[in-house]
CSV table of C-alpha atoms in Angstrom, one decimal:
chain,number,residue,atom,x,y,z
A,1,UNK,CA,-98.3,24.6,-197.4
A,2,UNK,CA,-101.5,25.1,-195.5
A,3,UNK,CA,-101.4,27.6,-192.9
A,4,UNK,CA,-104.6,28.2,-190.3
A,5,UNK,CA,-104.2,31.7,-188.6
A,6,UNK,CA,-106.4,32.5,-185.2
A,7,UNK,CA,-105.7,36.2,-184.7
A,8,UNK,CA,-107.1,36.5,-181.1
A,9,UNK,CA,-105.1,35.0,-178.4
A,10,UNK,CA,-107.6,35.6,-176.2
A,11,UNK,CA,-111.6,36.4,-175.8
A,12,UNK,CA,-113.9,37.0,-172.9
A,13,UNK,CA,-117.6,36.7,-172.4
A,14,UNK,CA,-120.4,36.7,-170.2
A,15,UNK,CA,-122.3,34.1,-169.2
A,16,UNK,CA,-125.2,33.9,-171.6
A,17,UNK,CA,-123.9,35.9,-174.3
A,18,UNK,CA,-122.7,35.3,-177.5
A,19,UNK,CA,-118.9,35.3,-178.6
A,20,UNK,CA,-117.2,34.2,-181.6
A,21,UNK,CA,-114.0,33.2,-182.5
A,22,UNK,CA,-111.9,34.3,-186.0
A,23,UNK,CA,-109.9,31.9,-187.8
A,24,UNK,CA,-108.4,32.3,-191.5
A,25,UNK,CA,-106.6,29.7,-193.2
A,26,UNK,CA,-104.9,29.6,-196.5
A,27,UNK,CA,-104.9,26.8,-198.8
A,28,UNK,CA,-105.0,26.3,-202.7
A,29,UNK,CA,-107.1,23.2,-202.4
A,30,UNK,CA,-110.9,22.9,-203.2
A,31,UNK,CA,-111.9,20.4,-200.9
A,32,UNK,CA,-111.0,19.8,-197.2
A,33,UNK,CA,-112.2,19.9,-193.9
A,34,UNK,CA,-112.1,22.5,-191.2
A,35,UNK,CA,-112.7,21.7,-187.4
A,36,UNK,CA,-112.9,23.2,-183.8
A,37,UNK,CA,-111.4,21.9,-181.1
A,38,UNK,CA,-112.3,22.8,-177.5
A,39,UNK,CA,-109.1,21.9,-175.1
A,40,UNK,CA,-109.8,22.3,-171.4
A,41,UNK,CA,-107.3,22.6,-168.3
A,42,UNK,CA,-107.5,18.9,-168.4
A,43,UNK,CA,-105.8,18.5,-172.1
A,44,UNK,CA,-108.3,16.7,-173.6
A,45,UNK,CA,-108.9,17.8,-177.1
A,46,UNK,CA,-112.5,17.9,-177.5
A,47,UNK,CA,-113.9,18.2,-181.5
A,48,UNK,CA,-117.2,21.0,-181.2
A,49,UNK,CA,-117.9,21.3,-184.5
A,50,UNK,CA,-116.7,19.9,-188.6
A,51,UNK,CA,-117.5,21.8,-191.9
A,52,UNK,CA,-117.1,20.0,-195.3
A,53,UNK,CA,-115.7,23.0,-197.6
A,54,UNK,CA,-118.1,21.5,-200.5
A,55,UNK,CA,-120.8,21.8,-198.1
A,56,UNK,CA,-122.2,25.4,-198.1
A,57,UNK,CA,-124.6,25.1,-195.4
A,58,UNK,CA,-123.0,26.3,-192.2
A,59,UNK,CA,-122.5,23.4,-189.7
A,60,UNK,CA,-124.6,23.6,-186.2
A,61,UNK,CA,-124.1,21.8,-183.1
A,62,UNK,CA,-126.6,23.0,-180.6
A,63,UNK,CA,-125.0,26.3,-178.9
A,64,UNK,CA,-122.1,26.1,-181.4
A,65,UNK,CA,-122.3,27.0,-185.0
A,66,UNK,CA,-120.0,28.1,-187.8
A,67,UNK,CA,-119.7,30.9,-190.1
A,68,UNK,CA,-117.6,29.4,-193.0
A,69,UNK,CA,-117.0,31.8,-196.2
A,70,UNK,CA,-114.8,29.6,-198.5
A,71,UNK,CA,-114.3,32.5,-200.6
A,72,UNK,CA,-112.6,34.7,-198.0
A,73,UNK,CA,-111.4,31.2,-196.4
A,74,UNK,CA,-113.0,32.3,-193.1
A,75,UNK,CA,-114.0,29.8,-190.6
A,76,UNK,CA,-115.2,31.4,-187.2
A,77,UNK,CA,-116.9,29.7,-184.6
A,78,UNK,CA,-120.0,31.1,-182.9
A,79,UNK,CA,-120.8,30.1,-179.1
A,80,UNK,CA,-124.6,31.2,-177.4
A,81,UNK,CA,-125.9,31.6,-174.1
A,82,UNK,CA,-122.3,30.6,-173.1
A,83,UNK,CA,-121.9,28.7,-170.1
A,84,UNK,CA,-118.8,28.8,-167.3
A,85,UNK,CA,-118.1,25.1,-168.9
A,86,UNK,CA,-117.3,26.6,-172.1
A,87,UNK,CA,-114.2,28.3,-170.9
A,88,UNK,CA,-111.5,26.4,-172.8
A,89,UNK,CA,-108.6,26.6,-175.0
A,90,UNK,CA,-110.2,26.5,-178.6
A,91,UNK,CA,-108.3,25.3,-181.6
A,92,UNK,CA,-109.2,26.1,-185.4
A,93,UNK,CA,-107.7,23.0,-187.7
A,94,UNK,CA,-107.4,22.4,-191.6
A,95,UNK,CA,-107.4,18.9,-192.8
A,96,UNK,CA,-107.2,18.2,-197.1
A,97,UNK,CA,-109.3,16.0,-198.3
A,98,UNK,CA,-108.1,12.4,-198.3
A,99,UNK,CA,-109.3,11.9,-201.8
A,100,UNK,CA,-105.6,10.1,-203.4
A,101,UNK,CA,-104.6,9.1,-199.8
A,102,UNK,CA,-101.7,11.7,-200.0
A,103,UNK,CA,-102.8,14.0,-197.5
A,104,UNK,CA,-103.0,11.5,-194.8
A,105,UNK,CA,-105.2,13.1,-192.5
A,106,UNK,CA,-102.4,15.6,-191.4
A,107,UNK,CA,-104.2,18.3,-189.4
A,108,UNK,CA,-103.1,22.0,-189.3
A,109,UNK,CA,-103.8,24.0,-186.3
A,110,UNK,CA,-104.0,27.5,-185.0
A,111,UNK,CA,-102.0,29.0,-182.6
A,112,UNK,CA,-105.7,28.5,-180.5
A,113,UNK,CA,-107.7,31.3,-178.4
A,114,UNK,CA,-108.6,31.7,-175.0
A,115,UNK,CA,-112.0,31.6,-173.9
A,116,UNK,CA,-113.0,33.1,-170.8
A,117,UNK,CA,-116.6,33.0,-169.3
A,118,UNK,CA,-117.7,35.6,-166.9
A,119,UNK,CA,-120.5,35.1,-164.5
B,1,UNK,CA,-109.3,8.7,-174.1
B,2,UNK,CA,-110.9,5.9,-174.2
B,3,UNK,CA,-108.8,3.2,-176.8
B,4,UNK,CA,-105.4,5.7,-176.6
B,5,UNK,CA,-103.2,5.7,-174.0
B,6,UNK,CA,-100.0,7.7,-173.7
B,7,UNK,CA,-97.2,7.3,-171.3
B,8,UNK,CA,-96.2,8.6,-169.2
B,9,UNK,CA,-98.4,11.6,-168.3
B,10,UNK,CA,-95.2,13.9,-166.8
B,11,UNK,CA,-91.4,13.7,-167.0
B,12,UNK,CA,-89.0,15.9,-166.0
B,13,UNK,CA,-85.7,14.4,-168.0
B,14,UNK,CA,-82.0,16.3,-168.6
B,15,UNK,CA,-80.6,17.9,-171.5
B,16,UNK,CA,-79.0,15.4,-173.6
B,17,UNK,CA,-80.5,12.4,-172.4
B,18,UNK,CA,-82.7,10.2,-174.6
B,19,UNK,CA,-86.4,9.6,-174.2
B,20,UNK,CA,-89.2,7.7,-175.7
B,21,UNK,CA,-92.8,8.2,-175.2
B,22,UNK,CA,-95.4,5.8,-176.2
B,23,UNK,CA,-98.7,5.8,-177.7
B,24,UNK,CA,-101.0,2.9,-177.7
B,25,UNK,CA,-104.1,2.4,-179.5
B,26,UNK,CA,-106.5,-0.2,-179.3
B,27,UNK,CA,-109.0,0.8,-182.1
B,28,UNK,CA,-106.5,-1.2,-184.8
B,29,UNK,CA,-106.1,2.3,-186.8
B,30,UNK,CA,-104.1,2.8,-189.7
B,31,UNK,CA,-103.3,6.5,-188.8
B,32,UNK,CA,-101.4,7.5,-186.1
B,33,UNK,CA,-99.7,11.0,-185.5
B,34,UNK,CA,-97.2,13.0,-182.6
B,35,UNK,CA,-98.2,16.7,-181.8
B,36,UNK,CA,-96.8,19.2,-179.6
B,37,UNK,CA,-98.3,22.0,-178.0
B,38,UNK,CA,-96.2,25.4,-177.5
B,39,UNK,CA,-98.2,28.4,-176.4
B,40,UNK,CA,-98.3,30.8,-179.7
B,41,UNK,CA,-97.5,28.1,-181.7
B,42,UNK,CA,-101.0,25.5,-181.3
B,43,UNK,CA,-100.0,22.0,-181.9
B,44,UNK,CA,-98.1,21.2,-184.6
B,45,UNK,CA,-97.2,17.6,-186.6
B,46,UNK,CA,-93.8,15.7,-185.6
B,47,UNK,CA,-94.4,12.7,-187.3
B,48,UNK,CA,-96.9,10.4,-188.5
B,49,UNK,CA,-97.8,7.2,-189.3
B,50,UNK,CA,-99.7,5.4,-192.2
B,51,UNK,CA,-99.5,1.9,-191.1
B,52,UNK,CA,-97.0,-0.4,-189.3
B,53,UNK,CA,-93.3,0.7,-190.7
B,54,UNK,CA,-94.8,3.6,-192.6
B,55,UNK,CA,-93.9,6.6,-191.3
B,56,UNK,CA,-93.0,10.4,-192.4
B,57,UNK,CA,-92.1,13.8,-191.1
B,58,UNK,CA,-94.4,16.3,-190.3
B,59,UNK,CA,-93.5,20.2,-189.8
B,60,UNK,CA,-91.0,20.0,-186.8
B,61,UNK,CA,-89.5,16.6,-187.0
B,62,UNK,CA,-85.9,17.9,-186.5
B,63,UNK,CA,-84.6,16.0,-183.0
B,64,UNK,CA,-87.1,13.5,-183.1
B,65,UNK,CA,-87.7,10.0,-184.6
B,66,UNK,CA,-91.0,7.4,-184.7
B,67,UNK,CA,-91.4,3.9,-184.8
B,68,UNK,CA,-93.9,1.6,-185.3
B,69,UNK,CA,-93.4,-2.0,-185.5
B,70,UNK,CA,-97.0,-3.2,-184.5
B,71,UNK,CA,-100.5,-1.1,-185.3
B,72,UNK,CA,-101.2,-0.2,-181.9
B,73,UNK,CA,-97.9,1.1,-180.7
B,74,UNK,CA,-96.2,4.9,-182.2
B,75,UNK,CA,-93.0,5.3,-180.2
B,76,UNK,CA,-91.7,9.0,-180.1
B,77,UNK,CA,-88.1,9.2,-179.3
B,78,UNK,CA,-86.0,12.4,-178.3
B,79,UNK,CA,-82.5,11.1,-178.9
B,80,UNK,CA,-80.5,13.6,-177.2
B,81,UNK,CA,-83.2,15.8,-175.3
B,82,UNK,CA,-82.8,19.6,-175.2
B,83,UNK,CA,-84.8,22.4,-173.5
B,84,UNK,CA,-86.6,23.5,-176.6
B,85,UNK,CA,-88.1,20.0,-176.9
B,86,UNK,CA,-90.2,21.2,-173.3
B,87,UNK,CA,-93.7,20.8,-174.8
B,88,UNK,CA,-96.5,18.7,-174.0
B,89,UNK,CA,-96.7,15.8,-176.6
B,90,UNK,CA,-100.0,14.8,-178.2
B,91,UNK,CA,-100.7,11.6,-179.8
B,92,UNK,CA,-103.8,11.1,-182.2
B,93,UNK,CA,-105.4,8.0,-184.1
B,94,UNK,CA,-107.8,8.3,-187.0
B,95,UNK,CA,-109.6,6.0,-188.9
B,96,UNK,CA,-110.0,7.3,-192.4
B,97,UNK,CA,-109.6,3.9,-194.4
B,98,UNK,CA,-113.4,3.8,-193.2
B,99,UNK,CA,-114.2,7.5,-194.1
B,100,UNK,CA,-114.3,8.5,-190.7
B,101,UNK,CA,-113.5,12.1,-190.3
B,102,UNK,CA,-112.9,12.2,-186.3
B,103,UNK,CA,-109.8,12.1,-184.6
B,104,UNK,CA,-108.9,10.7,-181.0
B,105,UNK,CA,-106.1,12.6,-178.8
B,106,UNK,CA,-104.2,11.0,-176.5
B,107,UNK,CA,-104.4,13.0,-172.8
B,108,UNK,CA,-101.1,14.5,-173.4
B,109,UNK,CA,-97.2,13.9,-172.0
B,110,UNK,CA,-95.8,17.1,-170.5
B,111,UNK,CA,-91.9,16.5,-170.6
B,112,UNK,CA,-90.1,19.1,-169.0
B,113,UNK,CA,-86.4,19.4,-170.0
B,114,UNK,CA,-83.5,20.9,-167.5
């Protein structure tokens, strides 16, 4: 079974500098899909960023970007010039690829990490 | 979010009664899924859903069971509620007969069993 593995409950940062969040996962598939989520005090369950594993271009999403090292199956999320908004709840999620229909979209998720944004 | 609703938003129930929470879904999508969030443990899969009367287990079904008799509606039911199953309850649609990648949460039911 996949397992996704966020080793910092919690992270602090300054407003306007750079953080980034660690997340491993484990999985003995080739293809599948890795995703931050950004959960606020309101619940919502916001996606930040998506990586393709055959892609090995590192996804970007304005302030957001992603380190992903398929070898070491490393996946962390980098945040600049952070902003008080950015304090969340952030979630680091597997997905296989649907390719055969058996995986069914089933995400696995992290046990999350919370952000906190100094001003 | 907008074309999932989950209700209700709060309950406060007692051990060993039984409760249902509903998802509804107006986006007619095949996949449907039940989370819950524990602190330590990030949300994990109850059950799921891959079209009306198709349904599985995910991870930490035991206590719970689904339904789905029409697309737009995943019913979650706690048969005999017990303080372990205190979590807040996520539903999720997805669309990936279309090759859409994205997933849409529900707002969350925090049920709080005494």
């Amino acid at each position: 079974a996949q397992t996704v593995t966020q080793s910092q409950p919690e992270m602090s940062v300054q407003e306007a500098e750079t953080v980034t969040l660690s997340c491993t996962y484990d999985t003995s598939e080739s293809d599948y899909y890795l995703f931050w989520y950004k959960q606020p005090p309101s619940r919502q369950m916001i996606l930040v960023i998506r990586q393709e594993a055959y892609k090995q271009q590192n996804a970007t999403e304005n302030r957001f970007s992603v380190n992903f090292q398929k070898a070491a199956k490393s996946f962390s999320l980098k945040i600049s010039d952070s902003q008080l908004g950015d304090a969340a709840m952030y979630f680091c999620a597997y997905r296989a690829s649907n390719a055969g229909g058996t995986s069914y979209g089933k995400l696995t998720f992290g046990q999350g990490t919370i952000l906190t944004v100094h001003p | 979010d907008a074309g999932i609703t989950q209700s209700p938003r709060h309950k406060v129930t007692e051990t060993g009664t039984p409760v249902t929470l509903r998802c509804h879904q107006t986006e007619n999508h095949r996949y449907m899924y039940w989370y819950r969030q524990d602190p330590g443990h990030g949300l994990r899969l109850i059950h799921y859903s891959y079209g009306v009367k198709d349904t599985d287990k995910g991870e930490v079904s035991d206590g719970y069971s689904v339904s789905r008799s029409k697309t737009e509606d995943f019913l979650l039911t706690l048969e005999s509620a017990t303080s372990s199953q205190t979590s807040v309850y996520f539903c999720a649609i997805s669309d990936l007969d279309r090759g859409n990648y994205g997933y849409t949460f529900g707002s969350g039911t925090r049920l709080t069993v005494v």
